[in-house]
CSV table of N, CA, C and O in Angstrom, one decimal:
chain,number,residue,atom,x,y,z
A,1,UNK,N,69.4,146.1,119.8
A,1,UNK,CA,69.9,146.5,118.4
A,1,UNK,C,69.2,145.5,117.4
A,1,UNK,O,69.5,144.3,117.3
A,2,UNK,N,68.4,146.2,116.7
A,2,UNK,CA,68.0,145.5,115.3
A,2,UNK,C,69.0,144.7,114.5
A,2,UNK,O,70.1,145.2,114.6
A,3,UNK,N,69.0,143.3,113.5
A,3,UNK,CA,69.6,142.7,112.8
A,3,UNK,C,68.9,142.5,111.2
A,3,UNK,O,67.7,142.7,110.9
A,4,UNK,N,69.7,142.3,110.7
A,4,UNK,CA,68.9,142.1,109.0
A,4,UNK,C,69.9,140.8,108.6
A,4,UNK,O,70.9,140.3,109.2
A,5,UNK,N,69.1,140.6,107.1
A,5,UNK,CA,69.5,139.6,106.7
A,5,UNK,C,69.9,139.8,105.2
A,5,UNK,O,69.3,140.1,104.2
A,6,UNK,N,70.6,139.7,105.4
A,6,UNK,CA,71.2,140.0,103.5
A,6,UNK,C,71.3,139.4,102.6
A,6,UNK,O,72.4,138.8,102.8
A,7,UNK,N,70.8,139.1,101.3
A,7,UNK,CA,70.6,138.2,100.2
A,7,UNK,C,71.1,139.0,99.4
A,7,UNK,O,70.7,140.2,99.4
A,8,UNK,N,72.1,138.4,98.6
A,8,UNK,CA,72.9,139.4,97.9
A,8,UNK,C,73.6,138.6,96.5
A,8,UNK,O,74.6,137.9,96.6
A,9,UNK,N,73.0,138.8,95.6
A,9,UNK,CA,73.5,138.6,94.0
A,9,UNK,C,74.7,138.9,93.7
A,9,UNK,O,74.8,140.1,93.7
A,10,UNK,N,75.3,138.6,93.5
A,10,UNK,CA,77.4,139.2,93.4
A,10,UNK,C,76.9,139.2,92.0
A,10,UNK,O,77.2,140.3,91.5
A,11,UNK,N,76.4,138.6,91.3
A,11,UNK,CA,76.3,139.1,89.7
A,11,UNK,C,75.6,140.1,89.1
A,11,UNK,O,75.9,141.1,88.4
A,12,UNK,N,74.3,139.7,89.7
A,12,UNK,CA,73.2,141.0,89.4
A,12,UNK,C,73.3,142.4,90.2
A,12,UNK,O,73.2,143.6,89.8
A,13,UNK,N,73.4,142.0,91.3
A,13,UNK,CA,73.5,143.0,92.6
A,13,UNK,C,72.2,143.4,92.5
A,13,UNK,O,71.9,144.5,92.1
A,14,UNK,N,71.2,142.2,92.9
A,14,UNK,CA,69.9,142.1,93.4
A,14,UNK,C,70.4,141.7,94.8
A,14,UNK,O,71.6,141.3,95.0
A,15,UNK,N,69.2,142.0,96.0
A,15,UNK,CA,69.3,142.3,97.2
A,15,UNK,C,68.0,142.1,97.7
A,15,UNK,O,67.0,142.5,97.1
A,16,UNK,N,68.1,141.5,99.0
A,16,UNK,CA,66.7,141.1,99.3
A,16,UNK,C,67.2,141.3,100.7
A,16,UNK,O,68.3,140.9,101.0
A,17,UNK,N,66.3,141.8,101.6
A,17,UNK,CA,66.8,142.1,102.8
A,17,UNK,C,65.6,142.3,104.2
A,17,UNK,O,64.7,143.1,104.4
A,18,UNK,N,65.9,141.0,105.0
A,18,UNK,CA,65.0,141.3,106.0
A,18,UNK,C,65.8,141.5,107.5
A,18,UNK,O,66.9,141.1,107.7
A,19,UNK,N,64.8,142.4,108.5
A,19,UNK,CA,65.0,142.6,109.5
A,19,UNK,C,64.1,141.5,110.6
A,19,UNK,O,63.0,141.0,110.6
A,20,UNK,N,65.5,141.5,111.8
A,20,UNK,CA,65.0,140.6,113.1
A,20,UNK,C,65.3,141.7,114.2
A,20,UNK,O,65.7,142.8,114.1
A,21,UNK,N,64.7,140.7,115.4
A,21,UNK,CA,65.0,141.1,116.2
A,21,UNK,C,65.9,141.5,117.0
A,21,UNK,O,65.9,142.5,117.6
A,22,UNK,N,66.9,140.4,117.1
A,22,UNK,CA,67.8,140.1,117.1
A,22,UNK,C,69.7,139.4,115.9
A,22,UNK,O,69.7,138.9,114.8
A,23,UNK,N,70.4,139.6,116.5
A,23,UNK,CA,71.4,139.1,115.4
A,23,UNK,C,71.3,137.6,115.6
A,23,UNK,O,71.4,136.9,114.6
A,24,UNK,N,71.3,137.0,116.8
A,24,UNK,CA,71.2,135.6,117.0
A,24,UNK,C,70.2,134.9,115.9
A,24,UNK,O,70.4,134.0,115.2
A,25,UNK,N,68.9,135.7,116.0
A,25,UNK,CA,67.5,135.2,115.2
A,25,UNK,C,68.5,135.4,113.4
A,25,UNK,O,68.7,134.5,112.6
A,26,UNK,N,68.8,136.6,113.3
A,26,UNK,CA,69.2,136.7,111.8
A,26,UNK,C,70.0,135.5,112.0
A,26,UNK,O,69.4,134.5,111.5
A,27,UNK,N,71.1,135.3,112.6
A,27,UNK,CA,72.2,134.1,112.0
A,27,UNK,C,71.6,132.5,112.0
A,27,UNK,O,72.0,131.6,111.2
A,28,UNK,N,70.9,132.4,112.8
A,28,UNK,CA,70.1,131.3,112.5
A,28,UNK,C,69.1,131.1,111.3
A,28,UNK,O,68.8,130.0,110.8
A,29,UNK,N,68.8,132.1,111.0
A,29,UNK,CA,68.4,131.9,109.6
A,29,UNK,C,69.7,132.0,108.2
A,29,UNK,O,69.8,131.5,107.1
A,30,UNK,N,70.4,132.5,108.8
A,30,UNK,CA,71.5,132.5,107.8
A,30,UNK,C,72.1,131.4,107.7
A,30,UNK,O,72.5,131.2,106.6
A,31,UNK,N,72.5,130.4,108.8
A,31,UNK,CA,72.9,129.3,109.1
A,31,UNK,C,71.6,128.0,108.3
A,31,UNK,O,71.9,126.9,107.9
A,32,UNK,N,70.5,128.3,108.1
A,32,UNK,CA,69.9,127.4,107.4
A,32,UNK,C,70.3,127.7,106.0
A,32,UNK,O,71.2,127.1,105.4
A,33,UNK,N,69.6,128.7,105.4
A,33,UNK,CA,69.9,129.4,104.5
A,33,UNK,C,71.1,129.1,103.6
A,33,UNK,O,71.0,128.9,102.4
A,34,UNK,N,72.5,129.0,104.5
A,34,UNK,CA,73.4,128.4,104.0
A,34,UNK,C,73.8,127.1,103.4
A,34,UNK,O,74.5,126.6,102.6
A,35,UNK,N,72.5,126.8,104.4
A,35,UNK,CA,73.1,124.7,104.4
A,35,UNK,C,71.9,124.7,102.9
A,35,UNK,O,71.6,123.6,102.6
A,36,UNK,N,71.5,125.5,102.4
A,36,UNK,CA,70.6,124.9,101.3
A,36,UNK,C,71.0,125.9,99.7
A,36,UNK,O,70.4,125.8,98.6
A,37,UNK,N,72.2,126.7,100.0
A,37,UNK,CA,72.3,127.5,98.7
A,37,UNK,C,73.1,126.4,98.5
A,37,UNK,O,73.7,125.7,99.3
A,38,UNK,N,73.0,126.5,97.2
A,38,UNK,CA,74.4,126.0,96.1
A,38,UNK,C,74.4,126.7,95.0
A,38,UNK,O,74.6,126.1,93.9
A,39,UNK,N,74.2,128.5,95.1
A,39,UNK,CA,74.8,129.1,94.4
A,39,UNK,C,76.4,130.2,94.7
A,39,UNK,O,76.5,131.2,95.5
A,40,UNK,N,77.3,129.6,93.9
A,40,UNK,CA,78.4,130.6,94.6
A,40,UNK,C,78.3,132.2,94.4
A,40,UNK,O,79.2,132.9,94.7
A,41,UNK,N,77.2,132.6,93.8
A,41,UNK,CA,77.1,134.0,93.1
A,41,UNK,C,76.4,134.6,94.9
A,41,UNK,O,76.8,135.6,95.6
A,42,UNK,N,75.3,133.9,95.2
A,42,UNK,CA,74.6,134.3,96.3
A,42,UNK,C,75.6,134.7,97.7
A,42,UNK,O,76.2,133.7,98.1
A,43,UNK,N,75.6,135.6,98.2
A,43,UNK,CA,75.9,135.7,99.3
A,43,UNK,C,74.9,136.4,100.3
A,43,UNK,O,74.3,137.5,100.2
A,44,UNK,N,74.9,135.2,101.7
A,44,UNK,CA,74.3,135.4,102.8
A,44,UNK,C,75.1,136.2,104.0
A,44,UNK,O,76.2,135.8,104.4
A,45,UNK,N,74.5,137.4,104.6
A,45,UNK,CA,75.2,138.1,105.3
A,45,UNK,C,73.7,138.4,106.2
A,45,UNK,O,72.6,138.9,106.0
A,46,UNK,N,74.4,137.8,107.6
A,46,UNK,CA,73.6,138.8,108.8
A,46,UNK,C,74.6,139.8,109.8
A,46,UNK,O,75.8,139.5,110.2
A,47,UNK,N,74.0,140.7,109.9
A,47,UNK,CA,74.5,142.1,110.2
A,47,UNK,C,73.4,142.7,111.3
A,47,UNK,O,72.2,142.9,111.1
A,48,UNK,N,74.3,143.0,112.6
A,48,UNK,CA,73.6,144.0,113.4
A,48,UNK,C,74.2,145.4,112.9
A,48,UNK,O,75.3,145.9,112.6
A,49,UNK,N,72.6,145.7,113.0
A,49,UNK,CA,72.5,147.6,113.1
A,49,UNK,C,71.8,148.5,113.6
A,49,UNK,O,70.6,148.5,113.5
A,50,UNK,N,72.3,149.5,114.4
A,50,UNK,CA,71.1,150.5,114.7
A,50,UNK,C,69.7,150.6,113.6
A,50,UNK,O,68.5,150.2,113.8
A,51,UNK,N,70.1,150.9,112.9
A,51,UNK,CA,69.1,151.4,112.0
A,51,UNK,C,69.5,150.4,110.3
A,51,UNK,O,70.5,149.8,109.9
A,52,UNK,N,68.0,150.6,109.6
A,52,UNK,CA,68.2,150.4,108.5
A,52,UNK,C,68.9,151.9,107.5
A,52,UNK,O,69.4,151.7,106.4
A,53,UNK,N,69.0,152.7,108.0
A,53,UNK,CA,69.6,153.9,107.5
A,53,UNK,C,70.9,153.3,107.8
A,53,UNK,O,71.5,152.8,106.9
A,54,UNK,N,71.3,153.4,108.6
A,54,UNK,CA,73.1,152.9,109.4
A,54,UNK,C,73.5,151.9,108.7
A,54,UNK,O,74.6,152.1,108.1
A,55,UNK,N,72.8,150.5,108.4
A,55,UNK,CA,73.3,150.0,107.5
A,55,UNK,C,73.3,150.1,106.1
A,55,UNK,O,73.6,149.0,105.7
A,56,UNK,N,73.0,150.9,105.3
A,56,UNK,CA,72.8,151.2,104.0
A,56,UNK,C,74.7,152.3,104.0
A,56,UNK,O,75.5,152.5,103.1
A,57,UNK,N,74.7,152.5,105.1
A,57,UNK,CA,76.0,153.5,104.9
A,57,UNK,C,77.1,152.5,105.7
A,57,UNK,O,78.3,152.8,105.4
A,58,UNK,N,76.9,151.7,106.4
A,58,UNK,CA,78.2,150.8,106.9
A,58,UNK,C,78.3,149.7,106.2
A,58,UNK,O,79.4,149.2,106.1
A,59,UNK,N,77.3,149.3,105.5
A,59,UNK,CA,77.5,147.8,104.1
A,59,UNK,C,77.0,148.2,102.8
A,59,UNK,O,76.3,147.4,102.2
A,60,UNK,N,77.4,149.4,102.4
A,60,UNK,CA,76.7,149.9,100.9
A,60,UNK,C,76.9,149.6,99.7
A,60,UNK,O,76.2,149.9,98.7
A,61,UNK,N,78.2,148.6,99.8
A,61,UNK,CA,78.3,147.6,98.8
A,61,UNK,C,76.9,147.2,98.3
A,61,UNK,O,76.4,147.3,97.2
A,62,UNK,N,76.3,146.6,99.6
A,62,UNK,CA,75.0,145.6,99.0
A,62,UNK,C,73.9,146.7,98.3
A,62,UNK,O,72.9,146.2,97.6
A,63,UNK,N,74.1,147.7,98.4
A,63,UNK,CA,73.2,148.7,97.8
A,63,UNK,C,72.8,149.3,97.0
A,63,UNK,O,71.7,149.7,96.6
A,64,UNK,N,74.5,149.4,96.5
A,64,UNK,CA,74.6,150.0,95.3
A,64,UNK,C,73.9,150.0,94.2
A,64,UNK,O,73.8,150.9,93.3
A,65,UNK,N,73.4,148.8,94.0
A,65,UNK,CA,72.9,148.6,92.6
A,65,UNK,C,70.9,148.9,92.8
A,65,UNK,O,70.0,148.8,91.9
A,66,UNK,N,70.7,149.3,94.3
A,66,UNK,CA,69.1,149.7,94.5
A,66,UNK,C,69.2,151.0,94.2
A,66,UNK,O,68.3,151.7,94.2
C-alpha cells in the first residue's frame, strides 16, 4: 500500500503532497519534518492509501481548497 505525505496550511489551505513507498518511509519523514516546523498553522500528516484517488475522498479536508 502506497503512503503520502501531507503539508497542510490550516490558514491558507495550501497543500503540498508527496507519495512513498511505504507509510514507515512517509513517517520518517514526517518525524524530521516535525522536529524542524515552528509553525502552528502547518500541519504534517502521513497517511496510508490505496490510491491517490482514495485519499482525496478519505482526508478531503486537506483538499478542499485545490
Amino acid at each position: 500500500m502506497l503512503a503520502y505525505l501531507i503539508k497542510y496550511q490550516r490558514r491558507t489551505g495550501e497543500m503540498a503532497l508527496e507519495q512513498f513507498e511505504t507509510l514507515r518511509e512517509a513517517t520518517v519523514e514526517r518525524l524530521k519534518l516535525d522536529r524542524h516546523n515552528d509553525d502552528p498553522d502547518l500541519e504534517i500528516v502521513a497517511v496510508a492509501s490505496a490510491s491517490e484517488d482514495h485519499l482525496r475522498v478519505s482526508h478531503s479536508r486537506y483538499f478542499s481548497a485545490v
